[in-house]
Coordinates of C-alpha atoms in Angstrom, one line a residue:
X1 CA -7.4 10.4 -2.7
X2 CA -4.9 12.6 -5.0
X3 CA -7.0 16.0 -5.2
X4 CA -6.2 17.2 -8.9
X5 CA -4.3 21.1 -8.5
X6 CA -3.4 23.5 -11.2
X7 CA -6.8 23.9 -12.6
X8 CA -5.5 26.9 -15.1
X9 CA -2.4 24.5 -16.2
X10 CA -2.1 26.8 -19.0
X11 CA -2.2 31.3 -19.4
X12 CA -5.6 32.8 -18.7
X13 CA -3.7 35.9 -19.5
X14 CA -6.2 37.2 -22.3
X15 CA -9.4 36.3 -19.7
X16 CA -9.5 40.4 -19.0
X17 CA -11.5 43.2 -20.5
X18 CA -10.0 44.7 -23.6
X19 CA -9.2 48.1 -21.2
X20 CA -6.9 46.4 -18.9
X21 CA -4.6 45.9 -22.5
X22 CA -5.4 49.6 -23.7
X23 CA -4.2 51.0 -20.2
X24 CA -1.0 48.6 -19.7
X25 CA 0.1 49.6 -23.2
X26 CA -0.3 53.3 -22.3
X27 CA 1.4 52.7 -18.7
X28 CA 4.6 51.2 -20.9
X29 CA 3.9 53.4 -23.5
X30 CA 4.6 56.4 -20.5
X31 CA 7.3 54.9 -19.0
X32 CA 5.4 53.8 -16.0
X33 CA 4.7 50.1 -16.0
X34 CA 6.7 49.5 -13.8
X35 CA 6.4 51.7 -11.0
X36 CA 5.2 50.0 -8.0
X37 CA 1.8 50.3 -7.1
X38 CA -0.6 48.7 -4.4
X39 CA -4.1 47.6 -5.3
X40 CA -7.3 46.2 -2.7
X41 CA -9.6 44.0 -3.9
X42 CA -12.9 44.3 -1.9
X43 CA -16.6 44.7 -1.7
X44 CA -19.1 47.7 -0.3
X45 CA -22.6 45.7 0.7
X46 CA -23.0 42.2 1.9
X47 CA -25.4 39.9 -0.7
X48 CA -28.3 38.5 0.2
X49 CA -29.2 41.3 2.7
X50 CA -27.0 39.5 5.0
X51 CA -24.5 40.2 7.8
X52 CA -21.8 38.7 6.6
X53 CA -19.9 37.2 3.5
X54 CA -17.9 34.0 3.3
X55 CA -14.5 34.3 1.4
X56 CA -13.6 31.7 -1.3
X57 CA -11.7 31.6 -4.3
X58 CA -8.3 32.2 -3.1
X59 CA -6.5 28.5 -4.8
X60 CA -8.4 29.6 -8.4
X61 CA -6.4 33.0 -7.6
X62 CA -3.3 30.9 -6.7
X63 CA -2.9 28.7 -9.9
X64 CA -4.3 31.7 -12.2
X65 CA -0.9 33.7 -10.9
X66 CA 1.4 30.7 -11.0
X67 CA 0.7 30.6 -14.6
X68 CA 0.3 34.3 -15.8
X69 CA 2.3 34.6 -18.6
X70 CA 1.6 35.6 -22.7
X71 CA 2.0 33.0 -24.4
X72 CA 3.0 32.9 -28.1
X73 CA -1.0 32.1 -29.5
X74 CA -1.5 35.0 -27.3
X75 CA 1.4 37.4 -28.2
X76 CA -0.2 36.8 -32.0
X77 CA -3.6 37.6 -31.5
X78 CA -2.7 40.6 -30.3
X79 CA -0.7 41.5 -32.8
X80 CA -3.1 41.2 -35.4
X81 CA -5.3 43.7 -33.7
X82 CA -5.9 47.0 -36.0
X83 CA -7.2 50.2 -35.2
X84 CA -10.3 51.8 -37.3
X85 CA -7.1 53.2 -39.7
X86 CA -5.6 49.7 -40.0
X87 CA -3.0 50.5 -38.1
X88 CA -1.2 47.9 -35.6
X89 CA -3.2 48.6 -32.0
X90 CA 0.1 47.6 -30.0
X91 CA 3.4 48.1 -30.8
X92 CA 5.6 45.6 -31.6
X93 CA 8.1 46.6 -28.6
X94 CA 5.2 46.5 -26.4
X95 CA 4.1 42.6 -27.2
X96 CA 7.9 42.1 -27.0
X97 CA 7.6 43.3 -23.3
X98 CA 4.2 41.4 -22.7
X99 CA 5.6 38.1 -24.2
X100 CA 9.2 38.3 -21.5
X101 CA 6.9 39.6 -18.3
X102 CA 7.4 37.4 -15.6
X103 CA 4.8 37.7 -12.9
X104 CA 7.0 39.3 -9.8
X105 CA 4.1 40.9 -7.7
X106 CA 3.6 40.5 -3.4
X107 CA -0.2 39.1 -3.0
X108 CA -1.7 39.1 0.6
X109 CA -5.1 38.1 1.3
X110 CA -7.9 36.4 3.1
X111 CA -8.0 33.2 3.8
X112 CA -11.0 31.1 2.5
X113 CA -13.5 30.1 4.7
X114 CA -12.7 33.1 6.4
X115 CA -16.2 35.3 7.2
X116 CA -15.4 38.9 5.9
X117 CA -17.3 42.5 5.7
X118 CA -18.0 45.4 3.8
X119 CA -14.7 47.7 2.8
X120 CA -12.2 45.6 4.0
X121 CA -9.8 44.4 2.0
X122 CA -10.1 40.6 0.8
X123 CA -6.9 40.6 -1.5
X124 CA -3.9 43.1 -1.7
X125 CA -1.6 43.0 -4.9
X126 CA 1.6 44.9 -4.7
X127 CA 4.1 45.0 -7.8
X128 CA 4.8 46.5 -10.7
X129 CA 1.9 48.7 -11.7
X130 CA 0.8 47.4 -15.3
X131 CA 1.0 43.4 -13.3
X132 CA -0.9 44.9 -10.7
X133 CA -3.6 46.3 -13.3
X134 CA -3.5 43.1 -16.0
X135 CA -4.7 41.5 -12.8
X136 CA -8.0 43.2 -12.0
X137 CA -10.3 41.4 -14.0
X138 CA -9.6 37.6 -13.6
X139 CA -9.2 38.0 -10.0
X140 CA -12.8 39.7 -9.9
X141 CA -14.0 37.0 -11.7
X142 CA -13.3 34.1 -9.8
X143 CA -13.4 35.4 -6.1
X144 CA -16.8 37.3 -6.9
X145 CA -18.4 34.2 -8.0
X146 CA -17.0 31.6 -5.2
X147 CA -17.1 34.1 -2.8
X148 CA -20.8 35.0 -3.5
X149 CA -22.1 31.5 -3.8
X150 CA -20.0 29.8 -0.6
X151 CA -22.2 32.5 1.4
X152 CA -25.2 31.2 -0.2
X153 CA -24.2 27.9 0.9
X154 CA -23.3 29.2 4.4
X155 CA -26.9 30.6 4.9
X156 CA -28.9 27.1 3.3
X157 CA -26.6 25.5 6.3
X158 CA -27.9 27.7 8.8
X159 CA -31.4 27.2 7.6
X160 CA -31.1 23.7 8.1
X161 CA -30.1 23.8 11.6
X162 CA -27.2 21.2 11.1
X163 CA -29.2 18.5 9.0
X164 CA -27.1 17.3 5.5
X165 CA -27.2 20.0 2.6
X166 CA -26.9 18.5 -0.8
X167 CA -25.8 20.7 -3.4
X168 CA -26.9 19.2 -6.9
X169 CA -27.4 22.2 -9.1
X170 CA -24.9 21.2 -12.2
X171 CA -27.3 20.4 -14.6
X172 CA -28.5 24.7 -14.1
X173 CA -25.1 26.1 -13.4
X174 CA -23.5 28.8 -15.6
X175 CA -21.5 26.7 -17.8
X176 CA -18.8 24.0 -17.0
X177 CA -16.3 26.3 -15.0
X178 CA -19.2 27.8 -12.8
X179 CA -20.7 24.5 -12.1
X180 CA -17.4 23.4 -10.7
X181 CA -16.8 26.9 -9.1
X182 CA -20.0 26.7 -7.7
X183 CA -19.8 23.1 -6.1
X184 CA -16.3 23.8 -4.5
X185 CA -17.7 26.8 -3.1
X186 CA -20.7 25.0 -1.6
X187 CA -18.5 23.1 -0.3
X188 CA -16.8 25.5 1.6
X189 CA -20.3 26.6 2.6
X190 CA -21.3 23.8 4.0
X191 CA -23.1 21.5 1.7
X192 CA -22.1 17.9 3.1
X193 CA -21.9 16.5 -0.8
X194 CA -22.4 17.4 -4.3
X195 CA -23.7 15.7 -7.4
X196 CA -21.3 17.2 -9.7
X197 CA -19.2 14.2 -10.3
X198 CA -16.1 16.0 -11.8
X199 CA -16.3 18.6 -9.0
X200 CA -15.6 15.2 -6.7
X201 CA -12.5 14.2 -8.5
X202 CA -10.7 17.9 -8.7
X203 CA -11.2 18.5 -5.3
X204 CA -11.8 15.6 -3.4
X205 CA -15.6 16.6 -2.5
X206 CA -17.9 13.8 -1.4
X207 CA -20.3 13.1 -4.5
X208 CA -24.0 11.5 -3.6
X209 CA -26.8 10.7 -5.6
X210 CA -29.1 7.6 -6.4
X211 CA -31.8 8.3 -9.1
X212 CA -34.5 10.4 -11.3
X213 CA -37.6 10.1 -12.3
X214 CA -36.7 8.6 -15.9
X215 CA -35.6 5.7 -13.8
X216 CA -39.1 5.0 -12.6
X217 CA -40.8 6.0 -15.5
X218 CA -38.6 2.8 -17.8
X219 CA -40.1 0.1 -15.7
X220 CA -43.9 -1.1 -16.3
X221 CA -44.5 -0.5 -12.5
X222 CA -43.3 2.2 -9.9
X223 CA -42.2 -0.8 -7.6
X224 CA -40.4 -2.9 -10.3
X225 CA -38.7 0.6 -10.4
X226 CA -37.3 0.3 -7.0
X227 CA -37.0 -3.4 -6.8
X228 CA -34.3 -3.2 -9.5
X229 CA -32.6 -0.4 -8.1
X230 CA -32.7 -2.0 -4.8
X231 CA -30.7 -4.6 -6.6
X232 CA -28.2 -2.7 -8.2
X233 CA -27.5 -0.6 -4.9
X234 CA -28.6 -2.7 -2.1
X235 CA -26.4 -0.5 0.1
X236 CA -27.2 2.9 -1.5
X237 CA -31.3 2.9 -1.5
X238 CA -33.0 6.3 -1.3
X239 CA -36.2 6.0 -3.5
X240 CA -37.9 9.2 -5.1
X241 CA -41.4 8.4 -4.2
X242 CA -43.2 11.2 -6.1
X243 CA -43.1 10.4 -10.1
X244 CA -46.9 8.8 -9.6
X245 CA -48.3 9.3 -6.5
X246 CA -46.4 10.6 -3.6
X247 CA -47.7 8.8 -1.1
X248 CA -48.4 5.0 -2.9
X249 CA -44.6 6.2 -3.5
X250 CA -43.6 5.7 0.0
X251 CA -46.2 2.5 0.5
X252 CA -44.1 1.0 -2.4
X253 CA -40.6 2.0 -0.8
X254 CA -41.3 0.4 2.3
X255 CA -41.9 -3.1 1.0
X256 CA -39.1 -2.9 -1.1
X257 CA -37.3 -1.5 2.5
X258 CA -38.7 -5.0 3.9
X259 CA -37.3 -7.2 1.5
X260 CA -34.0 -5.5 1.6
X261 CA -34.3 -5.9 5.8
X262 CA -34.4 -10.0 5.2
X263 CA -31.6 -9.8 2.8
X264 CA -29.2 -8.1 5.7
X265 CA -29.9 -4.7 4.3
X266 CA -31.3 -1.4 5.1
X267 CA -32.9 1.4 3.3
X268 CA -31.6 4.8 3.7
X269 CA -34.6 6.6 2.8
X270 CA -36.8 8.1 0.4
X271 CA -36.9 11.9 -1.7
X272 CA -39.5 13.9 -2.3
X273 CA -39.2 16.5 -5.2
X274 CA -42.5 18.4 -5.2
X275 CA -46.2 19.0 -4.0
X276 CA -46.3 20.0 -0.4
X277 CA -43.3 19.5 1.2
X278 CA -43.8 19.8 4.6
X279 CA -47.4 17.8 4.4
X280 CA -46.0 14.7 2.4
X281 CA -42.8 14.6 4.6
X282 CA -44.9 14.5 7.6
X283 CA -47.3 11.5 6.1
X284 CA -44.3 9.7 5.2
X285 CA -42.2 9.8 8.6
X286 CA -46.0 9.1 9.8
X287 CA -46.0 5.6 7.5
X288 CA -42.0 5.1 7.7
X289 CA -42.5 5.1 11.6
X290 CA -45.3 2.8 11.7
X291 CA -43.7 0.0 9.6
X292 CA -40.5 0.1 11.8
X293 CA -38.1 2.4 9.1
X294 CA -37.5 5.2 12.1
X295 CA -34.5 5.8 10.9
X296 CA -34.9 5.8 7.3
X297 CA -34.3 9.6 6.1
X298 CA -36.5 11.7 4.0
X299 CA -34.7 14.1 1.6
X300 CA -36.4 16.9 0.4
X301 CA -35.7 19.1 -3.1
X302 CA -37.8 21.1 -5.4
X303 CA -36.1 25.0 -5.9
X304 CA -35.1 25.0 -1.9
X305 CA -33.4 28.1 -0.5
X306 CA -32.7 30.0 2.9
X307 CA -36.4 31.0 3.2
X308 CA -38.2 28.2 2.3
X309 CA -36.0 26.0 4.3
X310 CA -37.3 27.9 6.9
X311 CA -40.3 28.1 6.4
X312 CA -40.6 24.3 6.2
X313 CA -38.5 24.1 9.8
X314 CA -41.5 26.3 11.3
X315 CA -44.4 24.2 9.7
X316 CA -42.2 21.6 11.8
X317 CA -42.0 19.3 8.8
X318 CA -40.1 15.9 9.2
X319 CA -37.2 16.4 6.7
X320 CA -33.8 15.3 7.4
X321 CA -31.4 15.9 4.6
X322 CA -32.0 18.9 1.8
X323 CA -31.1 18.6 -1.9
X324 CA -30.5 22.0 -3.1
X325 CA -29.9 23.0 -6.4
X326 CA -31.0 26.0 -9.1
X327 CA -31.1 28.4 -6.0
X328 CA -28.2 27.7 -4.6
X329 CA -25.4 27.5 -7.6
X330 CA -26.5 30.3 -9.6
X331 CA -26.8 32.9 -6.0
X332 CA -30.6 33.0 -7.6
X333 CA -31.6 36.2 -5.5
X334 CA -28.4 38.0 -6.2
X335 CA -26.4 37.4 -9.5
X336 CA -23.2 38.8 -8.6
X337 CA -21.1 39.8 -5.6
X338 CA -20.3 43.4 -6.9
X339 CA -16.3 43.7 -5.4
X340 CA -14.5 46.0 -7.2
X341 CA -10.2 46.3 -7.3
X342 CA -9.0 49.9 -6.5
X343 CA -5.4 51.4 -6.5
X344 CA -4.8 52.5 -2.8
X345 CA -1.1 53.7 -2.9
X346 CA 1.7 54.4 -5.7
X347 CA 5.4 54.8 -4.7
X348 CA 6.5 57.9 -5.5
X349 CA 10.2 59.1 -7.1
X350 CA 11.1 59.4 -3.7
X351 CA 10.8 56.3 -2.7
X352 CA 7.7 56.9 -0.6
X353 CA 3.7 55.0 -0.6
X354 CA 1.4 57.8 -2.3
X355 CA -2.2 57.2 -1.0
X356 CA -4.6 57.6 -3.8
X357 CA -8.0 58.2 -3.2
X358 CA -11.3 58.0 -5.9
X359 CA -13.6 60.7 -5.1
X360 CA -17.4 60.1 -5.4
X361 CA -20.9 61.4 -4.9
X362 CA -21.6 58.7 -2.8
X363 CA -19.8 58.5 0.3
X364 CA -19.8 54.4 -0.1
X365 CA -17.6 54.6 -2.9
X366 CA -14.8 56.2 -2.0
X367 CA -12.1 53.6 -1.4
X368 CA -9.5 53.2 1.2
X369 CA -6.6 54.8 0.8
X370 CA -2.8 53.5 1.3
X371 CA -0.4 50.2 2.4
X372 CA -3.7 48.9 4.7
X373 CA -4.4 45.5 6.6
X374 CA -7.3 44.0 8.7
X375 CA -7.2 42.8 12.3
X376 CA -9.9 40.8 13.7
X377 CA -10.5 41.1 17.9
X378 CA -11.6 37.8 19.3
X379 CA -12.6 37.7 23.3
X380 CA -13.5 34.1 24.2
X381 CA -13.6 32.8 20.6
X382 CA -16.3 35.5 19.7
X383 CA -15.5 38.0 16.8
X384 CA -15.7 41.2 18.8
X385 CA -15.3 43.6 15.9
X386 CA -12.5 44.0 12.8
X387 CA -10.3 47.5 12.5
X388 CA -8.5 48.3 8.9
X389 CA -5.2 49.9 9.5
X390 CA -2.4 51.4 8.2
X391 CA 0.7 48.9 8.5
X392 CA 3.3 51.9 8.7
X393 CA 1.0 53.1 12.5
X394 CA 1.0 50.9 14.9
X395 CA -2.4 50.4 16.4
X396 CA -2.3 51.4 20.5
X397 CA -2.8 48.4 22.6
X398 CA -3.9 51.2 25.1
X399 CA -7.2 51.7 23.1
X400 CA -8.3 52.6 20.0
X401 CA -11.6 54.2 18.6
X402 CA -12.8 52.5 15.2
X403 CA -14.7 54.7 13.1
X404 CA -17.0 53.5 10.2
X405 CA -15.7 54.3 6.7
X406 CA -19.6 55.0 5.6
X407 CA -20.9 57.2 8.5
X408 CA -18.0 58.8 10.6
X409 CA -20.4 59.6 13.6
X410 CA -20.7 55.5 14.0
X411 CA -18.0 55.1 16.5
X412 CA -16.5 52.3 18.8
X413 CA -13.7 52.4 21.5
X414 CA -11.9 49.0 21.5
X415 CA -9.3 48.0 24.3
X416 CA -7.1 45.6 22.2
X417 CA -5.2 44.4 25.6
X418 CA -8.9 42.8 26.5
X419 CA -8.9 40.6 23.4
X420 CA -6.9 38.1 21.0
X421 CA -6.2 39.2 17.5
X422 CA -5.8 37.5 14.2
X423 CA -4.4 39.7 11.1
X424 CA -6.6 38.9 8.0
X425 CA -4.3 39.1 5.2
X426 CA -1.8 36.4 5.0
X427 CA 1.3 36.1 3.0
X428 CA 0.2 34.4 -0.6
X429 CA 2.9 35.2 -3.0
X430 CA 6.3 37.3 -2.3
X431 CA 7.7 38.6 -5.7
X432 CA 6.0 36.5 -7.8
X433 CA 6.7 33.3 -5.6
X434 CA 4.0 31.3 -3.8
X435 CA 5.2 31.3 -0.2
X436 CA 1.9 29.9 1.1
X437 CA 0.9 26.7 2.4
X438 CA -2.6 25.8 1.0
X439 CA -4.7 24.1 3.0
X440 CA -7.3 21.0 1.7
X441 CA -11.1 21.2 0.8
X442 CA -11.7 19.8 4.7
X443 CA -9.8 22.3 6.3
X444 CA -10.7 25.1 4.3
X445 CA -14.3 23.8 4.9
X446 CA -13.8 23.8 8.7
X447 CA -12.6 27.6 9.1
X448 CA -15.5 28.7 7.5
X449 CA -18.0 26.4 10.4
X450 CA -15.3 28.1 12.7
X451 CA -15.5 31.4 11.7
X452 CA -19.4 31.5 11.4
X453 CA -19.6 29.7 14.8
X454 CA -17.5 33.2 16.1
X455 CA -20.2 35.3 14.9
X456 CA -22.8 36.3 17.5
X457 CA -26.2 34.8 16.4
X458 CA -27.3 38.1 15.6
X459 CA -25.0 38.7 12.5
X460 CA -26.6 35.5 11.2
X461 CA -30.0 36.6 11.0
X462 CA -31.3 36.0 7.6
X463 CA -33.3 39.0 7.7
X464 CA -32.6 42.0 9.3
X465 CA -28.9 41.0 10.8
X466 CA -27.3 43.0 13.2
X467 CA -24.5 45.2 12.1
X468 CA -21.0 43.8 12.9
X469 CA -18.9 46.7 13.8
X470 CA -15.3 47.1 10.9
X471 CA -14.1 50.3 10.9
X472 CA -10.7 52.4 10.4
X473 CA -7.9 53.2 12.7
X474 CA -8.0 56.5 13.7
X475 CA -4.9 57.7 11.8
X476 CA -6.6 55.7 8.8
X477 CA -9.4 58.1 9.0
X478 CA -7.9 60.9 9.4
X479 CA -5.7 60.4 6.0
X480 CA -9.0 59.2 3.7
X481 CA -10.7 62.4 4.8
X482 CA -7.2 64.7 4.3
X483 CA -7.1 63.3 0.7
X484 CA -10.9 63.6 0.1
X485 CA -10.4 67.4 1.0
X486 CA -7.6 68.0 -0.6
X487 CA -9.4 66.0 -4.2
X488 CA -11.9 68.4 -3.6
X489 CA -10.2 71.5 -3.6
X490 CA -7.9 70.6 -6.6
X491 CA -11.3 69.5 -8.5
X492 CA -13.0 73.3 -7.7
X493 CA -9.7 75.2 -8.5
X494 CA -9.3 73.5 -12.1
X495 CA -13.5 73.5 -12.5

């Protein structure tokens, strides 16, 4: 099947808040736009409570920057912006520039599917600094979102312990573009399948789905109902049982499942969308069983998450596949991701990377300063523990203490020797050309069941997870506190 690509065909240029515009202008305005800057795109807590965070996004990132560009529509709505005097907002030399910028800047990041943590960086954008800043915002936008809800995903998989997740939460997703951001993530996730037809054609997702309630409710009868379906989709026969009565539901499923039997046929299995899940579910593999439909499956739905997934494994009821929807596409517990976009480094008219550092009352938002990466320590095909790094000191395969950006007296000694090593940012665009490779829905989809399968089952708790250790290089360290102290000082000497 041809998987449909460039999603943004045409400039998203103008998708950004009005003070990216404001503070390019002034950067050309003071001769600056194109000094070259380095900017991290990351996040400080894990949603969901969780212990870890599935990264996704990264081909919406790729096709926004392939097409970045001011176009002429967009050139002329700017121009027609006046200040509260009348007066142009931009000058005409300025949209001049915006309207010849060709998009030149180095991207590295993350792979999706990739599990990530707290501080580290998931994209790094190097370039010219008012392309580095007319960036921030769209690439916000799409990796909080897909990032956020392919961990959602990741943890309804976990709840269900390896049984089919089907995502079909279009019909409440956050408009058009977040219902198809939403099912690729879940994709990503997990989910096996997703109802969102469209979402199947641009990305080559399985789609499933047989039919609602309205069905039933045109036919005189409940079992004319499934007798015509059964008809229609002889192959394709999961009946929702519960419009009338749950129960007589199943009773009427089953002889419809017999006369499909003598035709050559089987039924696949039956849905259940509300009441008590785990006690109808059990009567029905109870009534299934005893007319010979073992292995017909019973699908559950009805606002399912994590927890209640759960909770329905531990009252041991017989459900085999898990239609997920509301909860799952709109990250119901947690709206938003929260990853921010920081400058880390400028160069200087030396020649030389600047470190910058943002100073803050709260230790956990104060960002990490200069040219940085991530390496991952594997022993055995276990994650071990991730160190951020400066790229111009080399990290001592002798041993190396990693020290938590948050609480400094949180401390581990790693032997890098002992283990394999993966570094976390990969090449994705070298002066404005894509120089990566990427991969398909199904391989993207399989590095994130690798990458969770190298977490310890203790980072996968859905409550109380165990803290997986990321912390800095010791030189690392020892420059974000240098420039916190020196912020300070030039803060009380011009108070």
């Amino acid at each position: 099947m041809k998987i449909t690509k460039d999603l943004y065909q045409s400039s998203l240029a103008l998708l950004t808040d009005f003070y990216q515009l404001t503070m390019a202008y002034a950067y050309w305005k003071s001769g600056k736009a194109e000094q070259e800057a380095v900017f991290n795109l990351f996040f400080r807590k894990h949603p969901f409570q969780g212990g870890f965070t599935l990264a996704a996004g990264l081909d919406y990132v790729i096709d926004y920057c392939k097409n970045f560009k001011f176009e002429k529509a967009d050139i002329s709505y700017l121009e027609d912006m006046k200040s509260k005097e009348g007066s142009p907002v931009f000058e005409k030399a300025f949209l001049d520039y915006l309207s010849k910028m060709k998009f030149s800047c180095d991207i590295d990041a993350v792979e999706e599917g990739t599990v990530v943590f707290p501080n580290s960086p998931l994209v790094r954008v190097k370039g010219p600094l008012i392309q580095c800043q007319l960036l921030e915002t769209a690439l916000l936008n799409i990796l909080n979102f897909q990032t956020l809800i392919a961990t959602k995903a990741a943890r309804i998989n976990l709840a269900a312990k390896g049984e089919p997740v089907l995502e079909f939460g279009l019909r409440r997703a956050q408009g058009i573009d977040g219902a198809l951001a939403a099912s690729r993530a879940s994709y990503i996730g997990g989910c096996a399948s997703t109802s969102n037809v469209m979402a199947g054609k641009l990305f080559g997702i399985p789609v499933s789905g047989t039919h609602a309630h309205s069905w039933i409710m045109s036919f005189e009868t409940e079992l004319e109902a499934f007798e015509a379906y059964a008809d229609a989709f002889p192959d394709n026969c999961i009946f929702l049982v519960d419009t009338y009565d749950t129960l007589n539901g199943v009773k009427n499923a089953i002889k419809v499942g017999k006369a499909l039997r003598s035709k050559g046929k089987e039924m696949i299995g039956i849905r259940i969308d509300s009441g008590d899940l785990a006690y109808y579910s059990n009567k029905a593999r109870e009534m299934l069983d005893a007319e010979g439909f073992k292995d017909a499956k019973i699908v559950a739905s009805n606002d399912l998450d994590e927890h209640i997934i759960t909770s329905l494994k531990t009252q041991e009821a017989s459900i085999n596949v898990w239609g997920v929807g509301t909860k799952l596409v709109t990250a119901f517990d947690q709206p938003a991701l929260g990853a921010v976009y920081k400058l880390s480094a400028i160069r200087n008219e030396d020649g030389d990377w600047e470190p910058k550092i943002k100073l803050s009352q709260q230790s956990l938002k104060i960002n990490i300063p200069g040219f940085h990466n991530v390496k991952r320590y594997y022993s055995k095909d276990k994650a071990v523990a991730d160190i951020i790094y400066l790229e111009d000191k080399p990290i001592d395969p002798k041993g190396v203490i990693i020290i938590d950006p948050i609480d400094p007296t949180r401390r581990k000694r790693l032997m890098p020797y002992f283990y394999q090593e993966e570094i976390l940012l990969k090449e994705i665009f070298r002066k404005g050309e894509i120089v990566y490779d990427s991969p398909t829905m199904d391989q993207i989809r399989s590095r994130a069941k690798s990458q969770l399968e190298s977490l310890d089952k203790t980072h996968k708790r859905l409550v109380n997870p165990h803290l997986y250790p990321v912390g800095l290089e010791e030189n690392l360290h020892q420059l974000r506190m240098e420039l916190v102290l020196k912020a300070k000082k030039l803060d009380h000497e011009t108070d």
